[in-house]
Amino acid sequence: NAGVTQTPKFQVLKTGQSMTLQCAQDMNHEYMSWYRQDPGMGLRLIHYSVGAGITDQGEVPNGYNVSRSTTEDFPLRLLSAAPSQTSVYFCASSLQGSYGYTFGSGTRLTVV
Amino acid sequence: AQKVTQAQTEISVVEKEDVTLDCVYETRDTTYYLFWYKQPPSGELVFLIRRNSFDEQNEISGRYSWNFQKSTSSFNFTITASQVVDSAVYFCALSDPNQAGTALIFGKGTTLSVSS
């Protein structure tokens, strides 16, 4: 049972480039979410999904897009990377949000 | 709006000391869930505990204990006889079934350093 798998683990982008952070879970969880972690800021919610085809914005959605075509996958797209998007990104999933979330191991993104 | 406040940014203790990490939350709903997560230096997020708003019983798990008080909107975490392996960042989080698809709202975290 792999849990929540995030790829890549590390990525360096140039300003203006686009990329997709992948997140997959094999637990048949309906609830998935993306967070970014910055020093002194805790984890801030970017986007979330309560099921396939349903997504919504969190606290810091600007510059990011998501889609949820399957229960298993919840990719996060950076449209035009900016240095302010340098961060550690975590994906999480839950069978039912109130039960708590399982987190992936994170993606460390640097935008230069 | 929902909010979680962890006022202690950093705490340093010596091994075997007891330490309490504070968490204060804000929500207008009567049904919600509170969590603590641990993030060791390796970076992963480890689930520690979940508590629903209708259960104010304190919980103890080994050296860890949690005190939930709705009257003061607090959910504090105590480590008894701290050990070096407890050094980590600890996050308190809130989940509200009526907000953000129950996604977790995190505090900014408390960095605990335990020295030998």
mmCIF file of C-alpha atoms in Angstrom:
data_model
loop_
_atom_site.group_PDB
_atom_site.id
_atom_site.type_symbol
_atom_site.label_atom_id
_atom_site.label_comp_id
_atom_site.label_asym_id
_atom_site.label_seq_id
_atom_site.Cartn_x
_atom_site.Cartn_y
_atom_site.Cartn_z
ATOM 1 C CA ASN A 1 0.000 0.000 0.000
ATOM 2 C CA ALA A 2 1.860 3.073 -1.272
ATOM 3 C CA GLY A 3 -0.349 5.714 0.412
ATOM 4 C CA VAL A 4 0.124 9.181 -1.088
ATOM 5 C CA THR A 5 2.845 9.436 -3.715
ATOM 6 C CA GLN A 6 4.247 12.771 -4.840
ATOM 7 C CA THR A 7 6.573 13.275 -7.761
ATOM 8 C CA PRO A 8 9.084 14.727 -8.257
ATOM 9 C CA LYS A 9 10.764 15.074 -4.853
ATOM 10 C CA PHE A 10 12.919 17.976 -5.999
ATOM 11 C CA GLN A 11 12.580 20.403 -8.885
ATOM 12 C CA VAL A 12 14.327 23.550 -10.049
ATOM 13 C CA LEU A 13 12.457 25.786 -12.484
ATOM 14 C CA LYS A 14 13.290 28.986 -14.255
ATOM 15 C CA THR A 15 10.965 31.934 -13.880
ATOM 16 C CA GLY A 16 8.153 31.681 -16.394
ATOM 17 C CA GLN A 17 8.345 27.927 -16.881
ATOM 18 C CA SER A 18 5.343 25.750 -16.243
ATOM 19 C CA MET A 19 5.204 22.345 -14.637
ATOM 20 C CA THR A 20 2.899 19.852 -12.968
ATOM 21 C CA LEU A 21 3.400 18.381 -9.524
ATOM 22 C CA GLN A 22 1.937 14.903 -9.441
ATOM 23 C CA CYS A 23 -0.028 13.413 -6.567
ATOM 24 C CA ALA A 24 -1.530 9.935 -6.517
ATOM 25 C CA GLN A 25 -3.174 7.901 -3.780
ATOM 26 C CA ASP A 26 -4.203 4.271 -3.761
ATOM 27 C CA MET A 27 -6.522 4.323 -0.759
ATOM 28 C CA ASN A 28 -9.703 5.264 -2.629
ATOM 29 C CA HIS A 29 -9.876 8.531 -0.717
ATOM 30 C CA GLU A 30 -12.413 11.094 -1.885
ATOM 31 C CA TYR A 31 -10.822 14.114 -0.210
ATOM 32 C CA MET A 32 -7.536 15.485 -1.480
ATOM 33 C CA SER A 33 -5.727 18.761 -0.971
ATOM 34 C CA TRP A 34 -2.538 20.649 -1.771
ATOM 35 C CA TYR A 35 -0.529 22.726 0.679
ATOM 36 C CA ARG A 36 2.583 24.814 0.493
ATOM 37 C CA GLN A 37 4.964 25.145 3.432
ATOM 38 C CA ASP A 38 7.105 28.217 3.838
ATOM 39 C CA PRO A 39 9.365 29.062 6.801
ATOM 40 C CA GLY A 40 7.385 30.590 9.642
ATOM 41 C CA MET A 41 4.081 30.291 7.749
ATOM 42 C CA GLY A 42 2.997 26.749 8.534
ATOM 43 C CA LEU A 43 1.102 24.882 5.832
ATOM 44 C CA ARG A 44 -1.277 26.914 3.719
ATOM 45 C CA LEU A 45 -4.067 25.405 1.658
ATOM 46 C CA ILE A 46 -3.777 25.965 -2.103
ATOM 47 C CA HIS A 47 -6.610 23.881 -3.587
ATOM 48 C CA TYR A 48 -8.770 21.037 -2.447
ATOM 49 C CA SER A 49 -11.120 18.432 -3.896
ATOM 50 C CA VAL A 50 -13.980 16.494 -2.355
ATOM 51 C CA GLY A 51 -14.258 13.999 -5.199
ATOM 52 C CA ALA A 52 -13.582 13.395 -8.870
ATOM 53 C CA GLY A 53 -14.637 16.413 -10.909
ATOM 54 C CA ILE A 54 -14.971 18.709 -7.879
ATOM 55 C CA THR A 55 -12.263 21.193 -6.925
ATOM 56 C CA ASP A 56 -12.153 24.506 -5.123
ATOM 57 C CA GLN A 57 -9.702 27.176 -4.043
ATOM 58 C CA GLY A 58 -8.032 27.388 -0.685
ATOM 59 C CA GLU A 59 -6.197 30.226 0.993
ATOM 60 C CA VAL A 60 -3.432 30.793 -1.593
ATOM 61 C CA PRO A 61 -4.643 29.628 -5.040
ATOM 62 C CA ASN A 62 -3.136 32.323 -7.279
ATOM 63 C CA GLY A 63 -0.710 30.945 -9.849
ATOM 64 C CA TYR A 64 -1.898 27.354 -9.455
ATOM 65 C CA ASN A 65 -4.449 25.180 -11.239
ATOM 66 C CA VAL A 66 -5.827 21.775 -10.330
ATOM 67 C CA SER A 67 -8.104 19.179 -11.833
ATOM 68 C CA ARG A 68 -9.484 15.891 -10.533
ATOM 69 C CA SER A 69 -10.418 13.582 -13.367
ATOM 70 C CA THR A 70 -10.000 10.416 -11.301
ATOM 71 C CA THR A 71 -10.303 9.563 -7.618
ATOM 72 C CA GLU A 72 -6.640 8.574 -7.499
ATOM 73 C CA ASP A 73 -4.912 11.604 -9.013
ATOM 74 C CA PHE A 74 -4.824 15.272 -8.067
ATOM 75 C CA PRO A 75 -2.114 17.141 -10.035
ATOM 76 C CA LEU A 76 -1.090 20.706 -9.231
ATOM 77 C CA ARG A 77 -0.100 22.893 -12.179
ATOM 78 C CA LEU A 78 2.116 25.941 -11.979
ATOM 79 C CA LEU A 79 1.178 28.068 -14.964
ATOM 80 C CA SER A 80 4.130 30.470 -15.046
ATOM 81 C CA ALA A 81 6.559 29.871 -12.200
ATOM 82 C CA ALA A 82 7.662 32.805 -10.063
ATOM 83 C CA PRO A 83 10.358 32.974 -7.351
ATOM 84 C CA SER A 84 7.556 33.497 -4.803
ATOM 85 C CA GLN A 85 6.443 29.943 -5.544
ATOM 86 C CA THR A 86 9.670 28.535 -4.149
ATOM 87 C CA SER A 87 8.359 26.287 -1.397
ATOM 88 C CA VAL A 88 7.776 22.743 -0.210
ATOM 89 C CA TYR A 89 4.519 21.348 -1.543
ATOM 90 C CA PHE A 90 2.516 18.656 0.205
ATOM 91 C CA CYS A 91 -0.374 16.655 -1.134
ATOM 92 C CA ALA A 92 -2.788 14.988 1.290
ATOM 93 C CA SER A 93 -5.751 12.650 1.097
ATOM 94 C CA SER A 94 -8.507 11.483 3.404
ATOM 95 C CA LEU A 95 -11.350 8.989 3.241
ATOM 96 C CA GLN A 96 -13.474 11.520 5.024
ATOM 97 C CA GLY A 97 -11.807 14.798 5.948
ATOM 98 C CA SER A 98 -12.794 14.671 9.567
ATOM 99 C CA TYR A 99 -10.827 11.449 9.983
ATOM 100 C CA GLY A 100 -7.577 13.239 9.293
ATOM 101 C CA TYR A 101 -5.329 13.350 6.294
ATOM 102 C CA THR A 102 -2.426 11.237 5.086
ATOM 103 C CA PHE A 103 0.366 13.306 3.600
ATOM 104 C CA GLY A 104 2.780 12.642 0.801
ATOM 105 C CA SER A 105 6.500 13.107 1.371
ATOM 106 C CA GLY A 106 6.537 16.520 -0.298
ATOM 107 C CA THR A 107 8.075 18.214 -3.336
ATOM 108 C CA ARG A 108 10.767 20.822 -2.799
ATOM 109 C CA LEU A 109 10.459 23.383 -5.598
ATOM 110 C CA THR A 110 12.953 26.145 -6.300
ATOM 111 C CA VAL A 111 12.190 28.838 -8.862
ATOM 112 C CA VAL A 112 15.205 30.839 -10.019
ATOM 113 C CA ALA B 1 -13.367 32.550 9.551
ATOM 114 C CA GLN B 2 -11.339 29.657 10.808
ATOM 115 C CA LYS B 3 -7.976 30.233 12.380
ATOM 116 C CA VAL B 4 -5.413 28.294 14.383
ATOM 117 C CA THR B 5 -2.876 30.121 16.509
ATOM 118 C CA GLN B 6 0.280 28.596 17.902
ATOM 119 C CA ALA B 7 1.807 31.487 19.780
ATOM 120 C CA GLN B 8 5.032 29.686 20.665
ATOM 121 C CA THR B 9 7.355 29.851 17.693
ATOM 122 C CA GLU B 10 10.257 27.994 19.281
ATOM 123 C CA ILE B 11 10.750 26.127 22.540
ATOM 124 C CA SER B 12 14.020 24.732 23.864
ATOM 125 C CA VAL B 13 14.153 22.259 26.724
ATOM 126 C CA VAL B 14 16.608 19.840 28.237
ATOM 127 C CA GLU B 15 15.904 16.134 28.135
ATOM 128 C CA LYS B 16 13.462 14.849 30.756
ATOM 129 C CA GLU B 17 11.753 18.204 31.108
ATOM 130 C CA ASP B 18 8.009 18.378 30.528
ATOM 131 C CA VAL B 19 6.856 20.759 27.814
ATOM 132 C CA THR B 20 3.444 22.040 26.739
ATOM 133 C CA LEU B 21 2.678 23.275 23.255
ATOM 134 C CA ASP B 22 -0.239 25.682 23.063
ATOM 135 C CA CYS B 23 -2.942 25.766 20.397
ATOM 136 C CA VAL B 24 -5.884 28.168 20.205
ATOM 137 C CA TYR B 25 -8.468 27.876 17.463
ATOM 138 C CA GLU B 26 -11.345 29.910 16.057
ATOM 139 C CA THR B 27 -14.431 28.617 14.301
ATOM 140 C CA ARG B 28 -18.101 29.524 14.290
ATOM 141 C CA ASP B 29 -19.306 25.970 13.822
ATOM 142 C CA THR B 30 -20.235 23.598 16.611
ATOM 143 C CA THR B 31 -18.957 20.505 14.793
ATOM 144 C CA TYR B 32 -15.265 20.479 14.017
ATOM 145 C CA TYR B 33 -12.152 18.366 14.461
ATOM 146 C CA LEU B 34 -8.750 19.172 15.869
ATOM 147 C CA PHE B 35 -5.464 17.516 15.060
ATOM 148 C CA TRP B 36 -1.806 17.519 15.981
ATOM 149 C CA TYR B 37 0.888 16.604 13.466
ATOM 150 C CA LYS B 38 4.613 16.173 14.003
ATOM 151 C CA GLN B 39 7.209 17.107 11.381
ATOM 152 C CA PRO B 40 10.637 15.695 12.286
ATOM 153 C CA PRO B 41 13.813 16.991 10.615
ATOM 154 C CA SER B 42 13.322 14.451 7.823
ATOM 155 C CA GLY B 43 10.320 16.494 6.688
ATOM 156 C CA GLU B 44 7.395 14.104 6.621
ATOM 157 C CA LEU B 45 4.156 14.925 8.420
ATOM 158 C CA VAL B 46 3.171 12.410 11.063
ATOM 159 C CA PHE B 47 -0.361 12.250 12.450
ATOM 160 C CA LEU B 48 -0.488 12.279 16.269
ATOM 161 C CA ILE B 49 -4.095 12.735 17.343
ATOM 162 C CA ARG B 50 -7.619 13.642 16.239
ATOM 163 C CA ARG B 51 -10.302 15.050 18.525
ATOM 164 C CA ASN B 52 -13.901 15.981 17.663
ATOM 165 C CA SER B 53 -15.649 18.972 19.168
ATOM 166 C CA PHE B 54 -18.056 16.856 21.197
ATOM 167 C CA ASP B 55 -15.388 14.928 23.043
ATOM 168 C CA GLU B 56 -13.627 16.999 25.670
ATOM 169 C CA GLN B 57 -11.974 14.100 27.403
ATOM 170 C CA ASN B 58 -8.273 14.472 27.802
ATOM 171 C CA GLU B 59 -6.185 11.820 26.126
ATOM 172 C CA ILE B 60 -2.911 10.232 27.083
ATOM 173 C CA SER B 61 -0.709 8.151 24.833
ATOM 174 C CA GLY B 62 2.544 7.164 26.484
ATOM 175 C CA ARG B 63 4.474 10.365 27.161
ATOM 176 C CA TYR B 64 2.030 12.440 25.131
ATOM 177 C CA SER B 65 -1.153 13.989 26.457
ATOM 178 C CA TRP B 66 -3.697 16.401 25.085
ATOM 179 C CA ASN B 67 -5.961 18.844 26.884
ATOM 180 C CA PHE B 68 -9.035 20.020 24.965
ATOM 181 C CA GLN B 69 -11.019 22.892 26.472
ATOM 182 C CA LYS B 70 -13.910 24.275 24.456
ATOM 183 C CA SER B 71 -14.436 27.084 26.960
ATOM 184 C CA THR B 72 -11.089 28.590 26.018
ATOM 185 C CA SER B 73 -10.955 27.191 22.431
ATOM 186 C CA SER B 74 -7.681 25.486 23.226
ATOM 187 C CA PHE B 75 -6.182 22.115 22.389
ATOM 188 C CA ASN B 76 -2.832 21.925 24.142
ATOM 189 C CA PHE B 77 -0.245 19.169 23.794
ATOM 190 C CA THR B 78 2.077 18.080 26.584
ATOM 191 C CA ILE B 79 5.157 15.912 26.266
ATOM 192 C CA THR B 80 6.251 14.410 29.570
ATOM 193 C CA ALA B 81 9.915 13.602 30.151
ATOM 194 C CA SER B 82 10.959 14.919 26.761
ATOM 195 C CA GLN B 83 13.570 13.102 24.699
ATOM 196 C CA VAL B 84 15.919 14.224 21.938
ATOM 197 C CA VAL B 85 13.786 12.299 19.433
ATOM 198 C CA ASP B 86 10.901 14.653 20.233
ATOM 199 C CA SER B 87 12.763 17.464 18.495
ATOM 200 C CA ALA B 88 10.514 18.465 15.615
ATOM 201 C CA VAL B 89 8.038 21.030 14.395
ATOM 202 C CA TYR B 90 4.578 20.422 15.792
ATOM 203 C CA PHE B 91 1.465 21.629 14.021
ATOM 204 C CA CYS B 92 -2.016 22.036 15.376
ATOM 205 C CA ALA B 93 -4.797 21.923 12.753
ATOM 206 C CA LEU B 94 -8.544 22.410 12.479
ATOM 207 C CA SER B 95 -10.993 20.677 10.140
ATOM 208 C CA ASP B 96 -14.522 21.977 9.720
ATOM 209 C CA PRO B 97 -17.074 19.907 7.755
ATOM 210 C CA ASN B 98 -18.712 23.151 6.618
ATOM 211 C CA GLN B 99 -15.563 24.834 5.389
ATOM 212 C CA ALA B 100 -13.008 24.154 2.647
ATOM 213 C CA GLY B 101 -14.183 20.603 2.067
ATOM 214 C CA THR B 102 -12.913 19.641 5.546
ATOM 215 C CA ALA B 103 -9.348 20.434 4.461
ATOM 216 C CA LEU B 104 -7.016 21.118 7.345
ATOM 217 C CA ILE B 105 -6.305 24.649 8.468
ATOM 218 C CA PHE B 106 -2.906 24.715 10.137
ATOM 219 C CA GLY B 107 -1.275 26.887 12.716
ATOM 220 C CA LYS B 108 2.215 28.170 11.950
ATOM 221 C CA GLY B 109 3.837 25.476 14.042
ATOM 222 C CA THR B 110 6.039 25.293 17.118
ATOM 223 C CA THR B 111 9.639 24.185 16.765
ATOM 224 C CA LEU B 112 10.665 22.066 19.732
ATOM 225 C CA SER B 113 14.332 21.497 20.396
ATOM 226 C CA VAL B 114 15.275 18.953 23.052
ATOM 227 C CA SER B 115 18.921 18.870 24.058
ATOM 228 C CA SER B 116 20.700 16.106 25.955
#
